[in-house]
Tab-separated table of C-alpha atoms in Angstrom:
chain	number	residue	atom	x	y	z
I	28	UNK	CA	0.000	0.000	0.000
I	29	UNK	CA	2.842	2.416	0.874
I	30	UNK	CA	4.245	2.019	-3.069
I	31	UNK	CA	0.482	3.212	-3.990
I	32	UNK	CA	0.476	6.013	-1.692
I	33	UNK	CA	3.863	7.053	-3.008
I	34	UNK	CA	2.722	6.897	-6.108
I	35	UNK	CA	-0.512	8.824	-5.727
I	36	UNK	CA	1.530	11.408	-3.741
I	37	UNK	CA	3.663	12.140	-6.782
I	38	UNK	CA	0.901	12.294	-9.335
I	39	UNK	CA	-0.968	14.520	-7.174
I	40	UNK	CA	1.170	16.969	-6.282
I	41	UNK	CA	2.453	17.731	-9.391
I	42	UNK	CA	-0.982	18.553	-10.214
I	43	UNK	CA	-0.349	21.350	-7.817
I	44	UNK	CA	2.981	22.099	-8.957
I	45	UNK	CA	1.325	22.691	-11.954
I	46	UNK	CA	-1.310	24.797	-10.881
I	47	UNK	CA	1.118	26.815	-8.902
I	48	UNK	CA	2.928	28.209	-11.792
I	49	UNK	CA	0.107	29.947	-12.643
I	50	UNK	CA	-1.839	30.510	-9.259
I	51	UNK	CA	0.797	32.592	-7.656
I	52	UNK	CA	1.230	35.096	-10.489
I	53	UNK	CA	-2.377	35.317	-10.942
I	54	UNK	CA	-2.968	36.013	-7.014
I	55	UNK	CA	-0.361	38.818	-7.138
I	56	UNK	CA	-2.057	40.003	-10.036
I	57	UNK	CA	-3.885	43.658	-10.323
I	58	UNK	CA	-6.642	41.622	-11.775
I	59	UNK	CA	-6.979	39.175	-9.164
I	60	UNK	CA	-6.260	41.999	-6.118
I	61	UNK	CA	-8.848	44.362	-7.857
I	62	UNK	CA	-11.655	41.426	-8.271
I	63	UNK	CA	-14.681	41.889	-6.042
I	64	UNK	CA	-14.100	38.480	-3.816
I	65	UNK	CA	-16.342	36.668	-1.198
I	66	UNK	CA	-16.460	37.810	2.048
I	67	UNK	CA	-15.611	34.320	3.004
I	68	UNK	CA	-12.194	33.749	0.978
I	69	UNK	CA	-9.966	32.502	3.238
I	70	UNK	CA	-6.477	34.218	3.816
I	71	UNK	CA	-4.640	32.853	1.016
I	72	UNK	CA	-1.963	30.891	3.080
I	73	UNK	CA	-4.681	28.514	3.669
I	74	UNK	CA	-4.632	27.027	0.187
I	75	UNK	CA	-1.665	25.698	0.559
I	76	UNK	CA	-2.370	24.038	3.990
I	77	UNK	CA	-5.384	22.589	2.101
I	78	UNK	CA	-4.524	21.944	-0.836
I	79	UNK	CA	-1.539	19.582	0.335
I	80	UNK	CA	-3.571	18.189	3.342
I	81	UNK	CA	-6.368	17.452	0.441
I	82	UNK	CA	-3.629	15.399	-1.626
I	83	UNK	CA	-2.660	13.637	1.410
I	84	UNK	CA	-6.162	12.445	1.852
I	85	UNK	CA	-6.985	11.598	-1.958
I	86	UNK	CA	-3.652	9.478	-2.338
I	87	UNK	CA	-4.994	7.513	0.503
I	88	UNK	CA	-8.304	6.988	-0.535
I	89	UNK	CA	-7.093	6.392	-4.442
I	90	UNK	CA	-4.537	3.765	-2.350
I	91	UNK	CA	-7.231	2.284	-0.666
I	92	UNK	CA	-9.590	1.941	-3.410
I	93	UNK	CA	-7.742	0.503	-6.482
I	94	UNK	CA	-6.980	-2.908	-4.908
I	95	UNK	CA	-10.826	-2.864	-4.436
I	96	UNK	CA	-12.168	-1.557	-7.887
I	97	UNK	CA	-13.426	-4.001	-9.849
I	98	UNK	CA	-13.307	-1.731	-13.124
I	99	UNK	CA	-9.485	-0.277	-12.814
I	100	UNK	CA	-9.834	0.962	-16.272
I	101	UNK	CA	-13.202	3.714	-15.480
I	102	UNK	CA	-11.087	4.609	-11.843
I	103	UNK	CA	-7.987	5.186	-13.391
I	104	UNK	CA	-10.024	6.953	-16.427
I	105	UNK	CA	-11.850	8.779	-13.527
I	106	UNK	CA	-9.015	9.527	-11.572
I	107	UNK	CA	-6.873	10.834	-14.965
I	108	UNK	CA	-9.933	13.479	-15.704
I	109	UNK	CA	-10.078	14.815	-11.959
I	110	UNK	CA	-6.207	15.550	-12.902
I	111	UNK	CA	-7.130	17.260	-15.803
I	112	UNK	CA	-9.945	19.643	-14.555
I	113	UNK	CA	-7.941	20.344	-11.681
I	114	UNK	CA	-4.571	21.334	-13.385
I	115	UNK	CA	-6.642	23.371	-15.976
I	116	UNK	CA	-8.621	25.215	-13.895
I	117	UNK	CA	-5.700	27.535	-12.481
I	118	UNK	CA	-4.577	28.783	-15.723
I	119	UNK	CA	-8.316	28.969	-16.729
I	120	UNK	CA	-8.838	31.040	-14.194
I	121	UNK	CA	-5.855	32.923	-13.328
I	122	UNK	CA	-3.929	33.408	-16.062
I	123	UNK	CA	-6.890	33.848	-19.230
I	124	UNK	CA	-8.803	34.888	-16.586
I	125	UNK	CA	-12.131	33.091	-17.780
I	126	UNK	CA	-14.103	33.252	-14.665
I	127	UNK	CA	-17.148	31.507	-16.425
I	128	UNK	CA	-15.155	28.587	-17.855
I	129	UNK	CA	-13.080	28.561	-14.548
I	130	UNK	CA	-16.595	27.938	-12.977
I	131	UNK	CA	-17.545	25.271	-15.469
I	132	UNK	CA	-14.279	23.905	-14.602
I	133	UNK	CA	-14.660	23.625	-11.314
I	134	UNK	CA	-18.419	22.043	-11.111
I	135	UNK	CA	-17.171	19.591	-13.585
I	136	UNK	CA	-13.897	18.860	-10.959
I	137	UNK	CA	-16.707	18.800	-8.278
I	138	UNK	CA	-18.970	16.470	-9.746
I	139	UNK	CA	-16.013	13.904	-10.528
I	140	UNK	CA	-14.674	14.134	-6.712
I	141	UNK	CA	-18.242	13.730	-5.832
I	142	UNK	CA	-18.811	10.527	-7.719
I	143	UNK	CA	-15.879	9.102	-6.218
I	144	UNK	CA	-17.261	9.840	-2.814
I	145	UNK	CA	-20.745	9.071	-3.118
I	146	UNK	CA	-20.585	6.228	-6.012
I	147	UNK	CA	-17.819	4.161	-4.000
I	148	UNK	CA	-19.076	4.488	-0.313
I	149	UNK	CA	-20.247	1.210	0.017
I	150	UNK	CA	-16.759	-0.194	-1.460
I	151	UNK	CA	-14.904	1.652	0.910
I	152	UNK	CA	-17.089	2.374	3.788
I	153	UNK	CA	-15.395	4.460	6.494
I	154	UNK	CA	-12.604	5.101	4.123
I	155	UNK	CA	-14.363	6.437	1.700
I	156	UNK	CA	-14.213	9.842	4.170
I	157	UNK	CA	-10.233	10.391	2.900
I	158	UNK	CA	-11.941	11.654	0.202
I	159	UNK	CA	-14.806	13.964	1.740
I	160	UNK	CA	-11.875	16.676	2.584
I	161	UNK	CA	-11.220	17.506	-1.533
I	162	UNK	CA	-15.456	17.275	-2.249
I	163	UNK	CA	-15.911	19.893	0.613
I	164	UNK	CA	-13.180	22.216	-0.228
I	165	UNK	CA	-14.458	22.245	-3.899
I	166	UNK	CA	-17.670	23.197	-2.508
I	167	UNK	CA	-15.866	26.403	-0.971
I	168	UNK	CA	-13.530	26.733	-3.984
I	169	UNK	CA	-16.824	26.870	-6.183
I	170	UNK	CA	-18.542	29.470	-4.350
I	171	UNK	CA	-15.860	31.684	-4.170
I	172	UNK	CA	-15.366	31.153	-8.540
I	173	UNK	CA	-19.049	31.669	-8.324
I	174	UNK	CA	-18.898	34.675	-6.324
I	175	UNK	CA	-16.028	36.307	-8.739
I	176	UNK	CA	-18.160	35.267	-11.867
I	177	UNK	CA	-21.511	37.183	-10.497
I	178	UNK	CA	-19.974	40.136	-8.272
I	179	UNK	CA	-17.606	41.370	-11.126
């Protein structure tokens, strides 16, 4: 399991790597500084706490679930477009600045981390909640896209 976890580690947080290169420029940005942004946005060091704590968690649940999956193929196809929407969206949204796609973006990421949770609960049972950290940060993550897309 460790080798899996390793794995998913790696995979994951090169998604954020990714993302990174264009999330700090964009948050430093006039554009991004000037946006009208929801009262709730947390401080922006908090991201980063959960953002890696979310990776953490998702390794472990991908980790936990493979062994278990009886169609490897549709996870791993699963699993491959969560990557995609989530590595696209911070360009999407940062650097083109496409709030409206960005929030497209992001309910599509949100509906794929939610069919993990809720499709593969009974597989995983208890562990299934490694998971429930990335689906409720979306949520946040969503309304505050939202927020940008309606208040601006």
């Amino acid at each position: 399991m460790f080798k899996k976890i390793l794995l998913f580690l790696v995979i994951n947080f090169t998604a954020l790597a990714i993302g990174g290169l264009f999330t700090n420029a964009g948050v430093n940005s006039d554009w991004y500084a000037n946006a009208n942004k929801a009262p709730w946005t947390p401080p922006g060091y908090m991201f980063g706490i959960a953002w890696s704590t979310i990776m953490v968690c998702f390794a472990i649940y991908m980790s936990s679930i493979y062994p278990k999956h009886e169609n490897k193929k549709m996870l791993i196809t699963l699993f491959a477009i969560q990557w995609i929407l989530n590595v696209s969206w911070n360009p999407i949204f940062f650097y083109f600045h496409q709030t409206i796609l960005g929030l497209i973006t992001i309910i599509a990421l949100t509906i794929v981390v939610g069919i993990f949770l809720f499709k593969n609960y009974d597989l995983l049972k208890l562990k299934s909640l490694w998971i429930a950290p990335y689906f409720l940060w979306l949520l946040i993550a969503t309304s505050l896209n939202a927020y940008i897309v309606f208040m601006n």
